[in-house]
Coordinates of N, CA and C in Angstrom, one line a residue:
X1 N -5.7 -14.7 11.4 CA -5.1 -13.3 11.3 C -4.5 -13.1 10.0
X2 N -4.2 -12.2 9.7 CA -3.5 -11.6 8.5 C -1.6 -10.8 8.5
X3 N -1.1 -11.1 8.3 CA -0.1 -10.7 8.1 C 0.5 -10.3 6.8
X4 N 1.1 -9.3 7.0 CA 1.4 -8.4 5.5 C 2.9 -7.8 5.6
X5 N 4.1 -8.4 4.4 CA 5.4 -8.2 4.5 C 5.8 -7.0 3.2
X6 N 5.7 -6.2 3.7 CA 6.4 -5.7 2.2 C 7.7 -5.6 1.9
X7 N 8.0 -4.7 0.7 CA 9.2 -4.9 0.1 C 9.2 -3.6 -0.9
X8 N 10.3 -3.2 -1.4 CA 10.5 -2.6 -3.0 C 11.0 -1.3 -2.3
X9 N 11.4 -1.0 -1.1 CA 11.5 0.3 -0.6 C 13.0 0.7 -0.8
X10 N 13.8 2.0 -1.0 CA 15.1 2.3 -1.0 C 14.9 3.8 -1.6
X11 N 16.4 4.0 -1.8 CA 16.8 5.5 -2.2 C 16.9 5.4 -3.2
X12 N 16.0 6.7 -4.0 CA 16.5 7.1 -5.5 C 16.4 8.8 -5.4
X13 N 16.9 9.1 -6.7 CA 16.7 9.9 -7.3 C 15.6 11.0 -7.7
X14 N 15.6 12.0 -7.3 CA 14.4 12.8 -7.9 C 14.3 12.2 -10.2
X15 N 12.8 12.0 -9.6 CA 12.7 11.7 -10.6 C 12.6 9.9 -11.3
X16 N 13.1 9.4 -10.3 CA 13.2 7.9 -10.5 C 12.4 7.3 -10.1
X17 N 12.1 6.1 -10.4 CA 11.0 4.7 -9.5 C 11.3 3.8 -9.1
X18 N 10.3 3.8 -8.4 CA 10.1 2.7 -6.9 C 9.3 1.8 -7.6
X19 N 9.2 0.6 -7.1 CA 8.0 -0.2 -7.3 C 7.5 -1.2 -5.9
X20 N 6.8 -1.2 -4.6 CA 6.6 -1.3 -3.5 C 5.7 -3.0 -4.1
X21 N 5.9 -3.5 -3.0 CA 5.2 -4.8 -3.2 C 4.9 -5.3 -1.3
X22 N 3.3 -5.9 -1.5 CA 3.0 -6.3 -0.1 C 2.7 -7.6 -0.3
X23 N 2.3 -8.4 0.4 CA 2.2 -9.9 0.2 C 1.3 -10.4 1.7
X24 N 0.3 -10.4 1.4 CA -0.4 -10.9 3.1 C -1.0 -12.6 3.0
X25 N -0.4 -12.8 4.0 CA -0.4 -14.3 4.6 C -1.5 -14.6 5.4
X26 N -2.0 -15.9 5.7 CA -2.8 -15.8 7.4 C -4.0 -16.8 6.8
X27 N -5.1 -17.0 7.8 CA -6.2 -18.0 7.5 C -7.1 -17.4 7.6
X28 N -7.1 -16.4 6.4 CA -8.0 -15.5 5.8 C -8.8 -16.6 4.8
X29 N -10.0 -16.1 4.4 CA -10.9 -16.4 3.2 C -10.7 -15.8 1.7
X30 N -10.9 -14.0 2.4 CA -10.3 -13.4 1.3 C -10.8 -12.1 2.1
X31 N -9.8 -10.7 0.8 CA -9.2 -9.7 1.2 C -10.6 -8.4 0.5
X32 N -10.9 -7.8 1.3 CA -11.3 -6.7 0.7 C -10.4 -5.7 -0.2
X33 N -10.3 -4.5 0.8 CA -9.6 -3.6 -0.2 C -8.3 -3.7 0.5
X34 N -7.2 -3.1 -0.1 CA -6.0 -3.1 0.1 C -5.4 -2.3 -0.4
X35 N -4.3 -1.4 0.3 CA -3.7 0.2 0.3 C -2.2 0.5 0.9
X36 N -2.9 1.3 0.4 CA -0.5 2.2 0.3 C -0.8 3.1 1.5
X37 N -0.6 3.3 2.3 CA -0.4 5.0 3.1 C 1.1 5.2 3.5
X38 N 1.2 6.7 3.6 CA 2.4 7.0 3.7 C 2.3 7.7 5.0
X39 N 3.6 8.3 5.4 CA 3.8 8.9 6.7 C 4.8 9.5 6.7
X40 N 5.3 10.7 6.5 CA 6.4 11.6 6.8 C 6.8 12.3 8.0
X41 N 8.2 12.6 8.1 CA 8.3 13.1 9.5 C 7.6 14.2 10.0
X42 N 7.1 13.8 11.3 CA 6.3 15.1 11.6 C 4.4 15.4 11.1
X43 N 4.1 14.1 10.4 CA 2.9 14.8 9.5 C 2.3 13.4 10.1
X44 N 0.8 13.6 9.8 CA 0.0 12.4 9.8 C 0.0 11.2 8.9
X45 N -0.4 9.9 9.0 CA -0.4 9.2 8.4 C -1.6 9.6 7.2
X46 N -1.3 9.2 5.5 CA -2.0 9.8 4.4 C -2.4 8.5 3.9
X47 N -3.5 8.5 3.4 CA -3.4 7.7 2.0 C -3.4 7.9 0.4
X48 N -2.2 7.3 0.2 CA -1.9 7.3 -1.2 C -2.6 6.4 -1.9
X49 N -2.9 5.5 -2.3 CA -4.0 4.8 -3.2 C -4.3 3.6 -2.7
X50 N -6.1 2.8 -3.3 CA -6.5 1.8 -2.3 C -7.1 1.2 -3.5
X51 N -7.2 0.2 -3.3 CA -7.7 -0.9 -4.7 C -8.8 -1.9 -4.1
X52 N -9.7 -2.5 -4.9 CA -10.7 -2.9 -3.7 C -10.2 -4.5 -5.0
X53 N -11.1 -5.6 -4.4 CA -10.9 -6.9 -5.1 C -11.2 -6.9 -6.7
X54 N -12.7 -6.2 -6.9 CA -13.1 -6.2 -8.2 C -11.9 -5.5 -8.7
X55 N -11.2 -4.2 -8.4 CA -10.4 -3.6 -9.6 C -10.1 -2.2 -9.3
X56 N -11.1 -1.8 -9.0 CA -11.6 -0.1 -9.0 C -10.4 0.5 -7.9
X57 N -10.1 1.7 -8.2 CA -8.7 2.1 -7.3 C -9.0 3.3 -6.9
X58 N -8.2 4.5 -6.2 CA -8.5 5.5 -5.6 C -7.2 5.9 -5.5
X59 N -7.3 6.9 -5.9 CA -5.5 7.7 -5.8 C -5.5 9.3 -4.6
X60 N -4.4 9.2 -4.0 CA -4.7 10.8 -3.3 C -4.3 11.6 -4.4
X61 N -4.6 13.2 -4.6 CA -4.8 13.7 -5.6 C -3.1 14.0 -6.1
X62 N -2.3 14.1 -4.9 CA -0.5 14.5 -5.1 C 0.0 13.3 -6.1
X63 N -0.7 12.1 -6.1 CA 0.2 11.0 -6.7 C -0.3 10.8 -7.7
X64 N -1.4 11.4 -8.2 CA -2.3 10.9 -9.4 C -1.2 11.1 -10.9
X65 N -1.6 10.3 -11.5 CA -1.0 10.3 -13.0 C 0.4 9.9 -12.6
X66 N 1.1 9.9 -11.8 CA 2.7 9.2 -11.2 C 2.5 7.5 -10.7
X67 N 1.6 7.4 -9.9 CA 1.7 5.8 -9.1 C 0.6 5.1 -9.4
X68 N 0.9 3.7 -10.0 CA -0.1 3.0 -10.1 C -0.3 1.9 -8.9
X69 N -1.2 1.6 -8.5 CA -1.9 0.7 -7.8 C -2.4 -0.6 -8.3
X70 N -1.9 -1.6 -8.2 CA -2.8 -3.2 -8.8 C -2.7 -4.3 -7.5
X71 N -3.4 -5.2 -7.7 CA -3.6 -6.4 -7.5 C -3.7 -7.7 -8.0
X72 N -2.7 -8.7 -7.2 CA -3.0 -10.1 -8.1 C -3.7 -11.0 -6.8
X73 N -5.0 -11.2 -7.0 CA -5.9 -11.7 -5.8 C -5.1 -13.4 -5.6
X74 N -4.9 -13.5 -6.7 CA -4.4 -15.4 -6.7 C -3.3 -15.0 -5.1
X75 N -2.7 -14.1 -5.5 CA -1.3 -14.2 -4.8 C -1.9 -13.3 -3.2
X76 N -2.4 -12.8 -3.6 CA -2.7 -11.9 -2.0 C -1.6 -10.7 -2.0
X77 N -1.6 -10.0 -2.8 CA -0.3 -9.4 -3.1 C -0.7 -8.1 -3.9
X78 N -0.6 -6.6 -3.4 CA -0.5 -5.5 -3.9 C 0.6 -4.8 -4.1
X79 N 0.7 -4.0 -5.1 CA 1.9 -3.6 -5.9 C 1.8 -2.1 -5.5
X80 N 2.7 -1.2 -5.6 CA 2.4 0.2 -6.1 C 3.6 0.4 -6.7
X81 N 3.8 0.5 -8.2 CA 4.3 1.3 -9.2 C 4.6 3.3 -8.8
X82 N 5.5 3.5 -8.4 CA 5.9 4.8 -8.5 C 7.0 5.4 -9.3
X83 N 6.1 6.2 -9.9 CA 6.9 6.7 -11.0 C 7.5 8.4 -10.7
X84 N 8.2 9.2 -11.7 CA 8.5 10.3 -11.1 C 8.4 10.8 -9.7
X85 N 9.5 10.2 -9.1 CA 9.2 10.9 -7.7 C 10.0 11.6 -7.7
X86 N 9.2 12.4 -6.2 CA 9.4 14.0 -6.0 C 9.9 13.5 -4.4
X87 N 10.8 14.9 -3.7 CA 11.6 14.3 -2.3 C 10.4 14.7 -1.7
X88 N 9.4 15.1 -2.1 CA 8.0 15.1 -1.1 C 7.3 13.9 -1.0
X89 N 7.8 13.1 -2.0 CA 7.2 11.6 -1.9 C 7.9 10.8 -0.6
X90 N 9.1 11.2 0.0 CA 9.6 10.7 0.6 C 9.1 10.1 2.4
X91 N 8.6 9.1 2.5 CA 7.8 8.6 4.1 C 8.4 7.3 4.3
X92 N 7.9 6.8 5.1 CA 7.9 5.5 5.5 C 6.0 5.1 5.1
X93 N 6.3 4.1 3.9 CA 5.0 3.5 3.3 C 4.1 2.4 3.7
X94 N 3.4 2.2 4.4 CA 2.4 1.1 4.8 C 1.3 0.5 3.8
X95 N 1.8 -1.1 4.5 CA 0.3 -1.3 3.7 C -0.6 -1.6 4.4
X96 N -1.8 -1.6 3.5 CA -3.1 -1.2 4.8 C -4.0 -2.8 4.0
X97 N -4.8 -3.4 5.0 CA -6.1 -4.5 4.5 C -6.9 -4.2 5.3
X98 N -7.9 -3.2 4.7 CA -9.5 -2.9 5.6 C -9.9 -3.9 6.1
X99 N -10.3 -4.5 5.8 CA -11.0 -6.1 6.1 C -10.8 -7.5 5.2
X100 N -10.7 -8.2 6.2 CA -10.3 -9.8 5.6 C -11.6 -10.3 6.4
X101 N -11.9 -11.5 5.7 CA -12.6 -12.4 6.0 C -12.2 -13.9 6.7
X102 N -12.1 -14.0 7.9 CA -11.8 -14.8 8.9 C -12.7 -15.1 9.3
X103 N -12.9 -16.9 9.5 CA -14.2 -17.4 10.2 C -15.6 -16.9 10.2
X104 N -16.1 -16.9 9.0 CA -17.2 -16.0 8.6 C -17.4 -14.7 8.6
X105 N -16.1 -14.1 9.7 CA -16.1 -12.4 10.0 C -15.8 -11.6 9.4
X106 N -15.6 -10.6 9.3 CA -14.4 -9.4 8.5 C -14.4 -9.0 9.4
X107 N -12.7 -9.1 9.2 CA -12.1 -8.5 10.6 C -11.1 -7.5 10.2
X108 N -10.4 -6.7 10.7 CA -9.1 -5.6 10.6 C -9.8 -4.3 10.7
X109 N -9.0 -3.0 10.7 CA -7.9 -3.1 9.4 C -6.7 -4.0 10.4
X110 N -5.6 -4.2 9.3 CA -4.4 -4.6 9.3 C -3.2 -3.7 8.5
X111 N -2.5 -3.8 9.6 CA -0.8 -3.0 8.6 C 0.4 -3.6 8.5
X112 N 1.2 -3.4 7.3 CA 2.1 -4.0 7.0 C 3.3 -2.9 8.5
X113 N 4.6 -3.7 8.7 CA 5.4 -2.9 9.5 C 6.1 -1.6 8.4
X114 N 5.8 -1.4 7.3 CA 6.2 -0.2 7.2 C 7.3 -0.2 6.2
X115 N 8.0 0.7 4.7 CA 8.9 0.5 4.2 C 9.5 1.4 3.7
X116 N 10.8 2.5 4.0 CA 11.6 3.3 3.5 C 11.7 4.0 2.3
X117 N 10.8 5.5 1.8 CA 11.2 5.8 0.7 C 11.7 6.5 0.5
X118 N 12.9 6.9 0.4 CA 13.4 8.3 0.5 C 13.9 9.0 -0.8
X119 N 13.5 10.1 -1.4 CA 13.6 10.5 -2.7 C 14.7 12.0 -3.0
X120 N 15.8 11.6 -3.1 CA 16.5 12.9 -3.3 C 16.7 13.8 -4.1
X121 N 16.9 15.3 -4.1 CA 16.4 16.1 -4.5 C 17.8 16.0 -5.6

């Protein structure tokens, strides 16, 4: 199985950054792609950006040029860099792993339990 802890979440400032960090554990092989989604009150769950093993990343179009997305494969470990936020940035942030490789299989998705961003105006 896969398990995924995150971290980096709290209150700022309009205008200030976050920097989110996930970390997934388990008797995985190895991780496909790996992602941010958000969730605000009331709204559906979104995706904010998704990074695959090679590199290549994908932003939703609200976050583009503000949040960066990376990966360090050694560590099993995705980052998201948020810069200039806006109080619309504000959800509760998940991390997402499409697929891991377990016992020959690819199995998930998987979600992290979730992490606090609240951005004041």
């Amino acid at each position: 199985q896969v398990q995924l802890v995150e971290s980096g979440g709290g209150l700022v400032q309009a205008g200030g950054s976050l920097r989110l960090s996930c970390a997934a554990s388990g008797t995985f092989y190895s991780i496909n792609a790996m992602g941010w989604y958000r969730q605000a009150p009331g709204k559906q769950r979104e995706l904010v950006a998704v990074i695959i093993r090679a590199g290549a990343t994908n932003y939703a179009d609200s976050v583009k040029g503000r949040f960066t997305i990376s990966r360090d494969n050694a560590k099993n470990t995705v980052y998201l860099q948020m810069n200039s936020l806006k109080p619309e940035d504000t959800a509760v942030y998940y991390c997402n792993v499409d697929k891991a490789l377990l016992s020959g299989i690819y199995r998930g998705p998987y979600w992290g339990q979730g992490t606090q961003v609240t951005v004041s105006s």
